[in-house]
PDB file of C-alpha atoms in Angstrom:
ATOM      1  CA  GLY A   1      -4.954  26.094  -3.614  1.00 78.00           C
ATOM      2  CA  GLU A   2      -6.167  25.710  -0.071  1.00 84.00           C
ATOM      3  CA  ASN A   3      -3.700  25.358   2.823  1.00 91.00           C
ATOM      4  CA  VAL A   4      -4.957  24.002   6.138  1.00 96.00           C
ATOM      5  CA  GLU A   5      -2.761  24.269   9.211  1.00 96.00           C
ATOM      6  CA  GLN A   6      -3.521  22.399  12.414  1.00 97.00           C
ATOM      7  CA  HIS A   7      -2.246  22.927  15.947  1.00 97.00           C
ATOM      8  CA  PRO A   8      -1.083  21.481  18.219  1.00 97.00           C
ATOM      9  CA  SER A   9       0.507  18.367  16.740  1.00 97.00           C
ATOM     10  CA  THR A  10       0.299  16.615  20.101  1.00 98.00           C
ATOM     11  CA  LEU A  11      -1.938  17.266  23.089  1.00 98.00           C
ATOM     12  CA  SER A  12      -2.135  15.578  26.485  1.00 98.00           C
ATOM     13  CA  VAL A  13      -4.948  16.259  28.921  1.00 98.00           C
ATOM     14  CA  GLN A  14      -6.143  14.782  32.162  1.00 98.00           C
ATOM     15  CA  GLU A  15      -9.320  12.790  32.051  1.00 98.00           C
ATOM     16  CA  GLY A  16     -12.274  15.090  32.590  1.00 98.00           C
ATOM     17  CA  ASP A  17     -10.506  18.180  31.257  1.00 98.00           C
ATOM     18  CA  SER A  18     -11.285  19.862  27.939  1.00 98.00           C
ATOM     19  CA  ALA A  19      -9.261  19.613  24.750  1.00 98.00           C
ATOM     20  CA  VAL A  20      -9.135  22.196  21.972  1.00 98.00           C
ATOM     21  CA  ILE A  21      -7.622  21.703  18.521  1.00 98.00           C
ATOM     22  CA  LYS A  22      -7.352  24.618  16.120  1.00 98.00           C
ATOM     23  CA  CYS A  23      -7.137  24.819  12.346  1.00 98.00           C
ATOM     24  CA  THR A  24      -6.657  27.728   9.981  1.00 97.00           C
ATOM     25  CA  TYR A  25      -7.369  27.826   6.287  1.00 96.00           C
ATOM     26  CA  SER A  26      -6.284  30.105   3.477  1.00 95.00           C
ATOM     27  CA  ASP A  27      -9.034  29.893   0.857  1.00 92.00           C
ATOM     28  CA  SER A  28     -11.939  32.161   1.763  1.00 90.00           C
ATOM     29  CA  ALA A  29     -14.097  30.183  -0.690  1.00 89.00           C
ATOM     30  CA  SER A  30     -13.890  27.052   1.482  1.00 92.00           C
ATOM     31  CA  ASN A  31     -17.345  26.368   2.819  1.00 92.00           C
ATOM     32  CA  TYR A  32     -17.291  23.028   4.609  1.00 94.00           C
ATOM     33  CA  PHE A  33     -15.121  21.894   7.520  1.00 96.00           C
ATOM     34  CA  PRO A  34     -15.281  18.281   8.731  1.00 96.00           C
ATOM     35  CA  TRP A  35     -13.355  16.740  11.615  1.00 98.00           C
ATOM     36  CA  TYR A  36     -12.155  13.143  11.630  1.00 98.00           C
ATOM     37  CA  LYS A  37     -10.992  10.887  14.455  1.00 98.00           C
ATOM     38  CA  GLN A  38      -8.519   8.136  13.621  1.00 97.00           C
ATOM     39  CA  GLU A  39      -7.895   5.455  16.189  1.00 96.00           C
ATOM     40  CA  LEU A  40      -4.830   3.264  15.966  1.00 93.00           C
ATOM     41  CA  GLY A  41      -5.106   0.756  13.164  1.00 92.00           C
ATOM     42  CA  LYS A  42      -8.357   2.196  11.813  1.00 95.00           C
ATOM     43  CA  GLY A  43      -9.502   4.574   9.117  1.00 96.00           C
ATOM     44  CA  PRO A  44     -10.562   8.172   9.803  1.00 97.00           C
ATOM     45  CA  GLN A  45     -14.092   8.470  11.139  1.00 96.00           C
ATOM     46  CA  LEU A  46     -16.186  11.598  10.708  1.00 95.00           C
ATOM     47  CA  ILE A  47     -17.139  12.948  14.131  1.00 97.00           C
ATOM     48  CA  ILE A  48     -18.555  16.397  13.435  1.00 96.00           C
ATOM     49  CA  ASP A  49     -18.694  18.940  10.643  1.00 95.00           C
ATOM     50  CA  ILE A  50     -19.732  22.532  10.089  1.00 95.00           C
ATOM     51  CA  ARG A  51     -20.724  24.565   7.068  1.00 92.00           C
ATOM     52  CA  SER A  52     -19.785  28.164   6.463  1.00 86.00           C
ATOM     53  CA  ASN A  53     -23.266  29.510   7.152  1.00 85.00           C
ATOM     54  CA  VAL A  54     -23.058  28.335  10.773  1.00 84.00           C
ATOM     55  CA  GLY A  55     -20.820  29.634  13.562  1.00 91.00           C
ATOM     56  CA  GLU A  56     -21.041  26.758  16.002  1.00 95.00           C
ATOM     57  CA  LYS A  57     -22.290  23.194  16.139  1.00 94.00           C
ATOM     58  CA  LYS A  58     -22.466  20.854  19.095  1.00 97.00           C
ATOM     59  CA  ASP A  59     -22.960  17.112  19.467  1.00 95.00           C
ATOM     60  CA  GLN A  60     -22.876  15.929  23.082  1.00 96.00           C
ATOM     61  CA  ARG A  61     -19.287  16.440  24.323  1.00 97.00           C
ATOM     62  CA  ILE A  62     -17.974  17.607  20.957  1.00 98.00           C
ATOM     63  CA  ALA A  63     -18.370  21.068  19.468  1.00 98.00           C
ATOM     64  CA  VAL A  64     -16.915  22.899  16.505  1.00 98.00           C
ATOM     65  CA  THR A  65     -16.679  26.665  16.081  1.00 97.00           C
ATOM     66  CA  LEU A  66     -16.000  28.576  12.891  1.00 96.00           C
ATOM     67  CA  ASN A  67     -14.727  32.125  12.463  1.00 95.00           C
ATOM     68  CA  LYS A  68     -15.009  32.939   8.765  1.00 93.00           C
ATOM     69  CA  THR A  69     -13.481  36.387   9.126  1.00 93.00           C
ATOM     70  CA  ALA A  70     -10.347  35.046  10.736  1.00 94.00           C
ATOM     71  CA  LYS A  71     -10.482  31.845   8.683  1.00 95.00           C
ATOM     72  CA  HIS A  72     -10.091  29.468  11.542  1.00 95.00           C
ATOM     73  CA  PHE A  73     -12.145  26.703  13.105  1.00 97.00           C
ATOM     74  CA  SER A  74     -11.711  24.687  16.264  1.00 98.00           C
ATOM     75  CA  LEU A  75     -12.725  21.354  17.747  1.00 98.00           C
ATOM     76  CA  HIS A  76     -13.688  21.340  21.414  1.00 98.00           C
ATOM     77  CA  ILE A  77     -13.982  18.139  23.423  1.00 98.00           C
ATOM     78  CA  THR A  78     -15.312  18.495  26.952  1.00 98.00           C
ATOM     79  CA  GLU A  79     -15.143  16.005  29.836  1.00 98.00           C
ATOM     80  CA  THR A  80     -12.504  14.002  27.996  1.00 98.00           C
ATOM     81  CA  GLN A  81     -12.356  10.256  28.447  1.00 97.00           C
ATOM     82  CA  PRO A  82      -9.555   7.761  27.695  1.00 97.00           C
ATOM     83  CA  GLU A  83     -11.473   6.559  24.630  1.00 97.00           C
ATOM     84  CA  ASP A  84     -11.095  10.054  23.151  1.00 98.00           C
ATOM     85  CA  SER A  85      -7.384   9.295  22.716  1.00 98.00           C
ATOM     86  CA  ALA A  86      -6.733   9.248  18.957  1.00 98.00           C
ATOM     87  CA  VAL A  87      -5.399  11.341  16.097  1.00 97.00           C
ATOM     88  CA  TYR A  88      -7.759  14.086  14.972  1.00 98.00           C
ATOM     89  CA  PHE A  89      -7.712  15.619  11.489  1.00 98.00           C
ATOM     90  CA  CYS A  90      -9.439  18.763  10.354  1.00 98.00           C
ATOM     91  CA  ALA A  91     -10.209  19.481   6.722  1.00 97.00           C
ATOM     92  CA  GLY A  92     -11.215  22.445   4.624  1.00 95.00           C
ATOM     93  CA  VAL A  93     -13.400  21.779   1.609  1.00 93.00           C
ATOM     94  CA  ASN A  94     -13.733  24.209  -1.266  1.00 89.00           C
ATOM     95  CA  THR A  95     -16.615  24.813  -3.639  1.00 85.00           C
ATOM     96  CA  GLY A  96     -15.177  22.171  -5.975  1.00 84.00           C
ATOM     97  CA  ASN A  97     -15.569  19.658  -3.123  1.00 85.00           C
ATOM     98  CA  GLN A  98     -11.832  19.151  -2.835  1.00 89.00           C
ATOM     99  CA  PHE A  99     -10.726  18.118   0.648  1.00 93.00           C
ATOM    100  CA  TYR A 100      -7.580  19.608   2.170  1.00 94.00           C
ATOM    101  CA  PHE A 101      -6.535  17.894   5.383  1.00 96.00           C
ATOM    102  CA  GLY A 102      -4.615  19.292   8.310  1.00 97.00           C
ATOM    103  CA  THR A 103      -1.509  17.542   9.584  1.00 96.00           C
ATOM    104  CA  GLY A 104      -3.281  15.896  12.515  1.00 97.00           C
ATOM    105  CA  THR A 105      -3.282  16.198  16.304  1.00 98.00           C
ATOM    106  CA  SER A 106      -2.415  13.241  18.491  1.00 98.00           C
ATOM    107  CA  LEU A 107      -4.596  13.517  21.591  1.00 98.00           C
ATOM    108  CA  THR A 108      -3.780  11.531  24.710  1.00 98.00           C
ATOM    109  CA  VAL A 109      -6.226  11.515  27.611  1.00 98.00           C
ATOM    110  CA  ILE A 110      -4.474  10.516  30.813  1.00 97.00           C
ATOM    111  CA  PRO A 111      -6.661   8.521  33.227  1.00 95.00           C
TER     112      PRO A 111
ATOM    113  CA  SER B   1     -23.455   7.819   5.710  1.00 80.00           C
ATOM    114  CA  ALA B   2     -21.645   5.068   3.829  1.00 87.00           C
ATOM    115  CA  VAL B   3     -20.019   1.928   5.217  1.00 93.00           C
ATOM    116  CA  ILE B   4     -16.810   1.045   3.438  1.00 96.00           C
ATOM    117  CA  SER B   5     -14.768  -2.135   3.548  1.00 97.00           C
ATOM    118  CA  GLN B   6     -11.299  -2.783   2.162  1.00 98.00           C
ATOM    119  CA  LYS B   7      -9.403  -5.924   1.321  1.00 98.00           C
ATOM    120  CA  PRO B   8      -6.789  -6.904   2.258  1.00 98.00           C
ATOM    121  CA  SER B   9      -6.513  -5.209   5.630  1.00 97.00           C
ATOM    122  CA  ARG B  10      -2.748  -5.671   5.568  1.00 97.00           C
ATOM    123  CA  ASP B  11      -0.105  -7.362   3.482  1.00 98.00           C
ATOM    124  CA  ILE B  12       3.624  -7.914   3.287  1.00 98.00           C
ATOM    125  CA  CYS B  13       4.953  -7.965  -0.268  1.00 97.00           C
ATOM    126  CA  GLN B  14       8.250  -8.432  -2.037  1.00 97.00           C
ATOM    127  CA  ARG B  15       9.716  -5.596  -4.054  1.00 97.00           C
ATOM    128  CA  GLY B  16       8.925  -5.728  -7.749  1.00 97.00           C
ATOM    129  CA  THR B  17       5.519  -7.318  -7.228  1.00 98.00           C
ATOM    130  CA  SER B  18       2.080  -5.695  -7.445  1.00 98.00           C
ATOM    131  CA  LEU B  19      -0.830  -5.608  -5.028  1.00 98.00           C
ATOM    132  CA  THR B  20      -4.467  -4.854  -5.803  1.00 98.00           C
ATOM    133  CA  ILE B  21      -6.564  -3.335  -3.036  1.00 98.00           C
ATOM    134  CA  GLN B  22     -10.328  -3.642  -3.193  1.00 98.00           C
ATOM    135  CA  CYS B  23     -12.828  -1.130  -1.841  1.00 98.00           C
ATOM    136  CA  GLN B  24     -16.530  -1.907  -1.422  1.00 98.00           C
ATOM    137  CA  VAL B  25     -19.227   0.596  -0.425  1.00 96.00           C
ATOM    138  CA  ASP B  26     -22.596  -0.459   0.973  1.00 95.00           C
ATOM    139  CA  SER B  27     -24.486   2.029  -1.198  1.00 93.00           C
ATOM    140  CA  GLN B  28     -24.142   3.635  -4.600  1.00 92.00           C
ATOM    141  CA  VAL B  29     -21.803   6.622  -4.521  1.00 91.00           C
ATOM    142  CA  THR B  30     -20.854   9.121  -7.144  1.00 87.00           C
ATOM    143  CA  MET B  31     -17.207   9.582  -6.313  1.00 90.00           C
ATOM    144  CA  MET B  32     -14.559   7.418  -4.692  1.00 95.00           C
ATOM    145  CA  PHE B  33     -11.075   8.440  -3.668  1.00 96.00           C
ATOM    146  CA  TRP B  34      -7.777   6.758  -2.901  1.00 98.00           C
ATOM    147  CA  TYR B  35      -5.391   8.192  -0.322  1.00 98.00           C
ATOM    148  CA  ARG B  36      -1.976   7.287   0.995  1.00 98.00           C
ATOM    149  CA  GLN B  37      -1.062   7.861   4.623  1.00 96.00           C
ATOM    150  CA  GLN B  38       2.534   7.472   5.754  1.00 93.00           C
ATOM    151  CA  PRO B  39       2.924   6.511   9.428  1.00 87.00           C
ATOM    152  CA  GLY B  40       2.230   9.482  11.644  1.00 88.00           C
ATOM    153  CA  GLN B  41       1.365  11.688   8.681  1.00 92.00           C
ATOM    154  CA  SER B  42      -1.712  13.241   7.148  1.00 93.00           C
ATOM    155  CA  LEU B  43      -3.668  11.963   4.180  1.00 96.00           C
ATOM    156  CA  THR B  44      -2.378  12.482   0.655  1.00 96.00           C
ATOM    157  CA  LEU B  45      -4.840  12.130  -2.204  1.00 96.00           C
ATOM    158  CA  ILE B  46      -3.640   9.753  -4.921  1.00 97.00           C
ATOM    159  CA  ALA B  47      -6.574   9.917  -7.306  1.00 97.00           C
ATOM    160  CA  THR B  48     -10.304  10.376  -7.740  1.00 95.00           C
ATOM    161  CA  ALA B  49     -12.189   7.447  -9.257  1.00 94.00           C
ATOM    162  CA  ASN B  50     -15.373   8.212 -11.174  1.00 86.00           C
ATOM    163  CA  GLN B  51     -17.562   5.460 -12.522  1.00 83.00           C
ATOM    164  CA  GLY B  52     -17.367   5.178 -16.276  1.00 80.00           C
ATOM    165  CA  SER B  53     -14.356   7.417 -16.794  1.00 83.00           C
ATOM    166  CA  GLU B  54     -10.622   7.466 -16.272  1.00 88.00           C
ATOM    167  CA  ALA B  55      -9.367   8.207 -12.786  1.00 94.00           C
ATOM    168  CA  THR B  56      -7.976  11.675 -12.131  1.00 94.00           C
ATOM    169  CA  TYR B  57      -4.506  11.584 -10.576  1.00 96.00           C
ATOM    170  CA  GLU B  58      -2.921  14.164  -8.295  1.00 95.00           C
ATOM    171  CA  SER B  59       0.506  15.603  -8.919  1.00 94.00           C
ATOM    172  CA  GLY B  60       3.191  13.042  -8.185  1.00 95.00           C
ATOM    173  CA  PHE B  61       0.999  10.010  -8.870  1.00 97.00           C
ATOM    174  CA  VAL B  62       0.739   8.302 -12.260  1.00 96.00           C
ATOM    175  CA  ILE B  63      -1.562   5.719 -13.747  1.00 96.00           C
ATOM    176  CA  ASP B  64       1.246   3.268 -14.594  1.00 97.00           C
ATOM    177  CA  LYS B  65       2.213   3.057 -10.936  1.00 98.00           C
ATOM    178  CA  PHE B  66      -1.291   3.226  -9.411  1.00 98.00           C
ATOM    179  CA  PRO B  67      -3.844   1.929 -11.909  1.00 97.00           C
ATOM    180  CA  ILE B  68      -7.415   2.289 -10.673  1.00 96.00           C
ATOM    181  CA  SER B  69     -10.624   0.616 -11.717  1.00 95.00           C
ATOM    182  CA  ARG B  70     -14.181   1.771 -11.022  1.00 94.00           C
ATOM    183  CA  PRO B  71     -16.479  -0.773 -12.686  1.00 93.00           C
ATOM    184  CA  ASN B  72     -19.676   0.293 -10.879  1.00 93.00           C
ATOM    185  CA  LEU B  73     -21.076   2.696  -8.299  1.00 93.00           C
ATOM    186  CA  THR B  74     -20.145   0.574  -5.265  1.00 95.00           C
ATOM    187  CA  PHE B  75     -16.671  -0.787  -6.017  1.00 96.00           C
ATOM    188  CA  SER B  76     -13.149   0.346  -6.876  1.00 97.00           C
ATOM    189  CA  THR B  77      -9.664  -1.142  -6.923  1.00 97.00           C
ATOM    190  CA  LEU B  78      -6.230   0.424  -6.581  1.00 98.00           C
ATOM    191  CA  THR B  79      -3.155  -1.466  -7.751  1.00 98.00           C
ATOM    192  CA  VAL B  80       0.271  -0.600  -6.423  1.00 98.00           C
ATOM    193  CA  SER B  81       2.590  -1.730  -9.220  1.00 98.00           C
ATOM    194  CA  ASN B  82       6.242  -2.748  -9.217  1.00 98.00           C
ATOM    195  CA  MET B  83       6.470  -2.059  -5.516  1.00 97.00           C
ATOM    196  CA  SER B  84       9.510  -0.763  -3.663  1.00 97.00           C
ATOM    197  CA  PRO B  85      10.001  -0.250   0.086  1.00 97.00           C
ATOM    198  CA  GLU B  86       9.044   3.417  -0.405  1.00 96.00           C
ATOM    199  CA  ASP B  87       5.507   2.239  -1.200  1.00 97.00           C
ATOM    200  CA  SER B  88       5.108   0.933   2.351  1.00 97.00           C
ATOM    201  CA  SER B  89       2.189   2.902   3.700  1.00 97.00           C
ATOM    202  CA  ILE B  90      -1.466   2.838   4.632  1.00 97.00           C
ATOM    203  CA  TYR B  91      -3.792   3.054   1.635  1.00 98.00           C
ATOM    204  CA  LEU B  92      -7.264   4.392   2.319  1.00 98.00           C
ATOM    205  CA  CYS B  93     -10.313   4.474   0.150  1.00 98.00           C
ATOM    206  CA  SER B  94     -13.126   6.936   0.710  1.00 97.00           C
ATOM    207  CA  ALA B  95     -16.513   7.621  -0.823  1.00 95.00           C
ATOM    208  CA  GLU B  96     -18.674  10.665  -1.311  1.00 89.00           C
ATOM    209  CA  SER B  97     -22.390  10.576  -1.985  1.00 71.00           C
ATOM    210  CA  ASN B  98     -24.605  13.411  -3.200  1.00 67.00           C
ATOM    211  CA  ARG B  99     -21.844  15.947  -2.581  1.00 64.00           C
ATOM    212  CA  GLU B 100     -21.874  15.181   1.110  1.00 71.00           C
ATOM    213  CA  THR B 101     -18.778  14.501   3.122  1.00 88.00           C
ATOM    214  CA  GLN B 102     -16.242  11.734   2.601  1.00 93.00           C
ATOM    215  CA  TYR B 103     -16.421   8.482   4.534  1.00 95.00           C
ATOM    216  CA  PHE B 104     -13.324   6.336   4.866  1.00 97.00           C
ATOM    217  CA  GLY B 105     -12.609   2.653   4.818  1.00 97.00           C
ATOM    218  CA  PRO B 106     -10.446   0.982   7.486  1.00 97.00           C
ATOM    219  CA  GLY B 107      -7.320   1.121   5.349  1.00 97.00           C
ATOM    220  CA  THR B 108      -4.831  -1.375   3.930  1.00 98.00           C
ATOM    221  CA  ARG B 109      -1.491  -1.538   5.679  1.00 97.00           C
ATOM    222  CA  LEU B 110       1.213  -2.408   3.174  1.00 98.00           C
ATOM    223  CA  LEU B 111       4.785  -3.356   3.957  1.00 97.00           C
ATOM    224  CA  VAL B 112       7.183  -3.878   1.061  1.00 97.00           C
ATOM    225  CA  LEU B 113      10.397  -5.756   1.767  1.00 97.00           C
TER     226      LEU B 113
END
């Protein structure tokens, strides 16, 4: 089955700097890659996603890039703010619509 | 998107008892899922709940321990049976509609003493 690895496990950045979280996947048939943000005491919230026919997608300060050849995708957050502090999970989704989650990245934005 | 609510939001239970968690979606969805999330860990799928059929359990999870109901297209329950301290965790329900992505509820935080 699919194996999704996520790095780093923890990340601290100064407010206003950029943050990048990377994920790799093993199943070349995976075709959908969502990213979730989980704040303390809450459930995961979908923040952006990308499908395998697209290389990059952007939504305001958040962007996701996908390299199908290398089988990796990344989340980019620019101009970080304290409210961006949370745990972020990537996921790879195969053609059977099974979700495989990464191990999470705890992002801390230092004011 | 789908808006999902869960009840209870948290509970403290005695070992040997059972707890039923309810999950309500604001629209009809084809598939619902139950996950467990240990503190500081990723999400582990317990089972997939389809309306009108038996739930499909992942390896390591059995129906006797985690019975699931799915009586209609907007509602599901997960029961954690004969609880032990090892069952202390966050239990999350999610929903998928029209083969789109999964949306999650706020979670149920369970502590078993």
